[in-house]
Amino acid sequence: MLATKVMSMGTRRAGLPISQPEYLNSARDWLNMGLKDLVARRTWLWRYKEGTITTVASQRTYDLASDVLYALKGSWVHVTDDVPMLMADIRDLDVADPDESTTGGSRFAAVVGISGTTGLWQVDLGDTPDASGETIRYRYIIKAMELNDDSTDDGTDLNLTYPDWVQHALHLYVSAFLKGENGDASGQITDLQLYENQIIKQELVDSQAAGQDRVILSGEPELVGAEFRVLSLDVEV
């Protein structure tokens, strides 16, 4: 379902004409707020995603995907070299290689912070890659989508990121607050309760799906209590 469809359905449910831009603009604001509310509830399984970095020789710093909220420790893999990578503290990389001159196969990634230019999360790789075109894979949790005020991305296909129940719940969220803005307090309470009922139901489903047994696979770091072991390194999680 397109974002436009969710906004239109929420507006119609509130008894408002979708032909008037002010109502569509308000619906967009509430859709954005609903998305933020949902991702704040829990780390839903549908928020897990995979990204890749393509190395450039002698380049140490790389942008992560635009929808990254945070990258997951223990998920980094140097695909080209077929080896796992560890997350390091950026200060440790600074101490180990102050002038960033050490190059080689990268085995560590360290979060630098959010770029003041692009607004994207960035990481440094250690050692600095000595070859271009190599692939590094990581997993991350997505942040909430936010539609632009100028409506240029109203046609975003929510199916690519959000399951069907989220889209249904969001049209109730939009409707609830449009009703509230237009004096229908009772209608707002009713639709918000329907929205909450959807979340309660799906939290149970999500918890059951997430409660899978942890299996140690061949070639996987051995889990020992609150630590895992990679070669001769003991790393606290």
CSV table of C-alpha atoms in Angstrom, one decimal:
chain,number,residue,atom,x,y,z
A,1,MET,CA,0.0,0.0,0.0
A,2,LEU,CA,1.3,3.5,-0.9
A,3,ALA,CA,1.6,6.1,1.8
A,4,THR,CA,-0.9,8.2,-0.1
A,5,LYS,CA,-3.5,5.4,0.3
A,6,VAL,CA,-3.0,5.2,4.1
A,7,MET,CA,-3.4,9.0,4.4
A,8,SER,CA,-6.5,9.0,2.2
A,9,MET,CA,-8.1,6.1,4.1
A,10,GLY,CA,-7.4,7.8,7.4
A,11,THR,CA,-8.8,11.1,6.2
A,12,ARG,CA,-12.0,9.4,4.8
A,13,ARG,CA,-12.5,7.5,8.0
A,14,ALA,CA,-12.4,10.8,9.9
A,15,GLY,CA,-15.2,12.1,7.6
A,16,LEU,CA,-13.0,14.7,5.9
A,17,PRO,CA,-12.7,15.4,2.2
A,18,ILE,CA,-9.4,14.2,0.7
A,19,SER,CA,-9.6,16.9,-2.0
A,20,GLN,CA,-8.6,19.6,0.5
A,21,PRO,CA,-4.8,19.9,0.8
A,22,GLU,CA,-4.9,21.0,4.4
A,23,TYR,CA,-6.4,17.7,5.5
A,24,LEU,CA,-3.9,15.7,3.5
A,25,ASN,CA,-1.1,17.7,5.0
A,26,SER,CA,-2.4,17.1,8.5
A,27,ALA,CA,-2.8,13.4,7.6
A,28,ARG,CA,0.9,13.2,6.5
A,29,ASP,CA,2.0,14.8,9.8
A,30,TRP,CA,0.1,12.2,11.8
A,31,LEU,CA,1.3,9.3,9.6
A,32,ASN,CA,4.8,10.4,10.4
A,33,MET,CA,4.0,10.6,14.1
A,34,GLY,CA,2.4,7.1,13.9
A,35,LEU,CA,5.5,5.6,12.3
A,36,LYS,CA,7.6,7.1,15.1
A,37,ASP,CA,5.2,5.8,17.8
A,38,LEU,CA,5.4,2.3,16.3
A,39,VAL,CA,9.1,2.0,16.2
A,40,ALA,CA,9.4,3.3,19.7
A,41,ARG,CA,7.2,0.5,21.0
A,42,ARG,CA,9.7,-2.4,20.5
A,43,THR,CA,12.4,-3.7,18.2
A,44,TRP,CA,10.0,-5.4,15.9
A,45,LEU,CA,11.4,-8.2,13.7
A,46,TRP,CA,10.5,-6.2,10.6
A,47,ARG,CA,12.9,-3.5,11.7
A,48,TYR,CA,15.9,-5.8,11.0
A,49,LYS,CA,17.7,-5.1,7.8
A,50,GLU,CA,20.9,-5.8,6.0
A,51,GLY,CA,23.3,-3.3,4.4
A,52,THR,CA,26.7,-3.4,2.6
A,53,ILE,CA,29.7,-1.2,2.3
A,54,THR,CA,31.9,-1.3,-0.8
A,55,THR,CA,35.5,-0.5,0.1
A,56,VAL,CA,37.6,2.2,-1.6
A,57,ALA,CA,41.4,1.8,-1.3
A,58,SER,CA,42.9,4.1,1.4
A,59,GLN,CA,39.4,5.4,2.5
A,60,ARG,CA,38.8,4.8,6.2
A,61,THR,CA,35.3,6.4,6.8
A,62,TYR,CA,32.1,5.1,5.2
A,63,ASP,CA,28.4,6.1,5.4
A,64,LEU,CA,25.8,3.5,6.5
A,65,ALA,CA,22.4,3.2,4.9
A,66,SER,CA,20.1,6.2,5.1
A,67,ASP,CA,17.5,4.3,7.2
A,68,VAL,CA,19.9,3.1,9.9
A,69,LEU,CA,18.9,3.7,13.5
A,70,TYR,CA,21.8,1.7,14.8
A,71,ALA,CA,24.0,-1.1,13.5
A,72,LEU,CA,24.1,-4.5,15.3
A,73,LYS,CA,27.2,-5.8,17.0
A,74,GLY,CA,28.2,-9.3,16.0
A,75,SER,CA,26.7,-8.9,12.5
A,76,TRP,CA,29.6,-7.5,10.6
A,77,VAL,CA,31.2,-9.7,8.0
A,78,HIS,CA,34.0,-9.1,5.5
A,79,VAL,CA,32.3,-10.9,2.6
A,80,THR,CA,35.2,-10.8,0.2
A,81,ASP,CA,37.6,-12.3,2.7
A,82,ASP,CA,34.9,-14.6,4.3
A,83,VAL,CA,35.7,-13.6,7.8
A,84,PRO,CA,33.7,-12.0,10.7
A,85,MET,CA,34.5,-8.5,11.9
A,86,LEU,CA,34.3,-7.0,15.4
A,87,MET,CA,32.9,-3.7,16.5
A,88,ALA,CA,35.5,-1.6,18.2
A,89,ASP,CA,35.5,1.7,20.1
A,90,ILE,CA,36.6,4.5,17.8
A,91,ARG,CA,39.0,5.6,20.5
A,92,ASP,CA,40.8,2.3,20.3
A,93,LEU,CA,41.3,2.7,16.6
A,94,ASP,CA,42.7,6.2,17.1
A,95,VAL,CA,45.2,4.8,19.6
A,96,ALA,CA,46.2,1.9,17.4
A,97,ASP,CA,46.6,4.0,14.3
A,98,PRO,CA,46.7,7.7,15.1
A,99,ASP,CA,47.6,8.8,11.5
A,100,GLU,CA,45.3,6.3,9.9
A,101,SER,CA,48.2,5.0,7.7
A,102,THR,CA,47.9,1.3,8.4
A,103,THR,CA,46.3,-0.5,5.5
A,104,GLY,CA,45.2,-4.0,5.0
A,105,GLY,CA,42.2,-6.3,5.2
A,106,SER,CA,39.7,-4.6,7.5
A,107,ARG,CA,38.7,-6.7,10.6
A,108,PHE,CA,37.2,-4.0,12.8
A,109,ALA,CA,34.4,-1.4,12.4
A,110,ALA,CA,33.9,1.5,14.8
A,111,VAL,CA,31.0,3.9,14.9
A,112,VAL,CA,32.2,7.5,14.3
A,113,GLY,CA,28.8,9.3,14.7
A,114,ILE,CA,26.3,11.1,12.5
A,115,SER,CA,27.8,13.1,9.6
A,116,GLY,CA,27.1,16.8,10.0
A,117,THR,CA,26.9,17.0,6.2
A,118,THR,CA,24.7,14.1,5.2
A,119,GLY,CA,23.0,13.2,8.4
A,120,LEU,CA,24.0,9.6,7.9
A,121,TRP,CA,25.7,7.3,10.5
A,122,GLN,CA,29.3,6.7,9.7
A,123,VAL,CA,31.9,4.0,10.6
A,124,ASP,CA,35.7,3.8,10.4
A,125,LEU,CA,37.3,0.6,9.2
A,126,GLY,CA,40.4,-0.8,10.7
A,127,ASP,CA,42.8,-1.5,9.1
A,128,THR,CA,42.1,1.1,6.4
A,129,PRO,CA,41.2,-0.9,3.3
A,130,ASP,CA,44.1,-1.5,0.9
A,131,ALA,CA,41.8,-2.5,-2.0
A,132,SER,CA,38.7,-1.2,-3.7
A,133,GLY,CA,35.6,-3.1,-4.6
A,134,GLU,CA,35.5,-5.4,-1.5
A,135,THR,CA,32.2,-6.0,0.2
A,136,ILE,CA,31.4,-5.7,3.9
A,137,ARG,CA,28.0,-6.7,5.2
A,138,TYR,CA,26.3,-5.5,8.3
A,139,ARG,CA,22.8,-5.8,9.9
A,140,TYR,CA,20.9,-3.0,11.5
A,141,ILE,CA,17.7,-1.7,13.0
A,142,ILE,CA,15.7,0.7,10.8
A,143,LYS,CA,14.5,4.1,12.1
A,144,ALA,CA,11.1,5.4,11.4
A,145,MET,CA,10.3,6.5,7.8
A,146,GLU,CA,9.4,10.2,7.6
A,147,LEU,CA,7.6,11.6,4.6
A,148,ASN,CA,8.6,15.0,3.3
A,149,ASP,CA,6.3,18.0,3.9
A,150,ASP,CA,6.4,18.8,0.1
A,151,SER,CA,4.6,15.5,-0.7
A,152,THR,CA,7.3,14.4,-3.1
A,153,ASP,CA,7.5,10.9,-1.4
A,154,ASP,CA,3.8,10.4,-0.7
A,155,GLY,CA,4.0,7.6,-3.3
A,156,THR,CA,6.4,5.5,-1.2
A,157,ASP,CA,5.4,1.9,-1.2
A,158,LEU,CA,5.1,0.9,2.5
A,159,ASN,CA,5.0,-2.8,1.5
A,160,LEU,CA,8.7,-2.6,1.1
A,161,THR,CA,9.3,-1.9,4.8
A,162,TYR,CA,6.2,-2.4,6.8
A,163,PRO,CA,3.9,-5.4,7.1
A,164,ASP,CA,0.2,-5.2,6.3
A,165,TRP,CA,-0.9,-4.9,9.9
A,166,VAL,CA,1.2,-1.8,10.3
A,167,GLN,CA,-0.4,-0.1,7.4
A,168,HIS,CA,-3.9,-0.9,8.8
A,169,ALA,CA,-3.0,0.3,12.2
A,170,LEU,CA,-1.6,3.6,10.8
A,171,HIS,CA,-4.8,4.5,9.0
A,172,LEU,CA,-6.5,4.3,12.4
A,173,TYR,CA,-3.8,6.4,14.0
A,174,VAL,CA,-4.2,9.1,11.3
A,175,SER,CA,-8.0,9.0,11.6
A,176,ALA,CA,-7.9,9.3,15.4
A,177,PHE,CA,-5.9,12.5,15.4
A,178,LEU,CA,-7.7,14.0,12.5
A,179,LYS,CA,-11.0,13.5,14.4
A,180,GLY,CA,-9.4,15.0,17.5
A,181,GLU,CA,-8.3,18.0,15.6
A,182,ASN,CA,-11.8,18.5,14.3
A,183,GLY,CA,-13.6,18.3,17.6
A,184,ASP,CA,-14.6,14.6,17.6
A,185,ALA,CA,-13.0,13.5,20.9
A,186,SER,CA,-15.1,10.4,21.2
A,187,GLY,CA,-14.1,9.3,17.7
A,188,GLN,CA,-10.5,9.9,18.5
A,189,ILE,CA,-10.7,7.7,21.6
A,190,THR,CA,-12.4,4.9,19.7
A,191,ASP,CA,-9.9,4.8,16.9
A,192,LEU,CA,-6.9,5.1,19.2
A,193,GLN,CA,-8.2,2.1,21.1
A,194,LEU,CA,-8.5,0.1,17.9
A,195,TYR,CA,-5.0,1.2,17.1
A,196,GLU,CA,-3.8,0.0,20.5
A,197,ASN,CA,-5.6,-3.3,20.0
A,198,GLN,CA,-3.7,-3.9,16.8
A,199,ILE,CA,-0.4,-3.3,18.5
A,200,ILE,CA,-1.2,-5.5,21.5
A,201,LYS,CA,-2.1,-8.4,19.2
A,202,GLN,CA,1.0,-8.0,17.0
A,203,GLU,CA,3.4,-7.6,20.0
A,204,LEU,CA,2.4,-11.2,21.0
A,205,VAL,CA,2.9,-12.5,17.5
A,206,ASP,CA,6.3,-10.7,17.3
A,207,SER,CA,7.4,-12.0,20.6
A,208,GLN,CA,6.5,-15.6,19.6
A,209,ALA,CA,8.4,-15.3,16.4
A,210,ALA,CA,11.4,-13.7,18.0
A,211,GLY,CA,11.6,-16.5,20.7
A,212,GLN,CA,13.6,-18.9,18.5
A,213,ASP,CA,16.2,-21.2,20.0
A,214,ARG,CA,19.8,-20.1,19.7
A,215,VAL,CA,21.8,-22.6,17.7
A,216,ILE,CA,25.6,-22.6,17.4
A,217,LEU,CA,26.4,-23.3,13.8
A,218,SER,CA,29.7,-24.6,12.4
A,219,GLY,CA,32.1,-21.7,12.0
A,220,GLU,CA,30.2,-19.4,14.3
A,221,PRO,CA,31.8,-17.8,17.4
A,222,GLU,CA,31.3,-20.0,20.5
A,223,LEU,CA,28.9,-18.4,23.0
A,224,VAL,CA,30.0,-18.8,26.6
A,225,GLY,CA,27.8,-17.2,29.1
A,226,ALA,CA,27.9,-13.4,28.4
A,227,GLU,CA,31.0,-13.7,26.3
A,228,PHE,CA,31.7,-15.0,22.8
A,229,ARG,CA,35.1,-16.2,21.6
A,230,VAL,CA,36.6,-15.4,18.2
A,231,LEU,CA,39.9,-17.1,17.6
A,232,SER,CA,42.1,-16.0,20.6
A,233,LEU,CA,40.1,-12.9,21.4
A,234,ASP,CA,37.6,-12.7,24.3
A,235,VAL,CA,35.1,-10.0,23.6
A,236,GLU,CA,32.4,-8.9,26.1
A,237,VAL,CA,29.0,-8.4,24.6
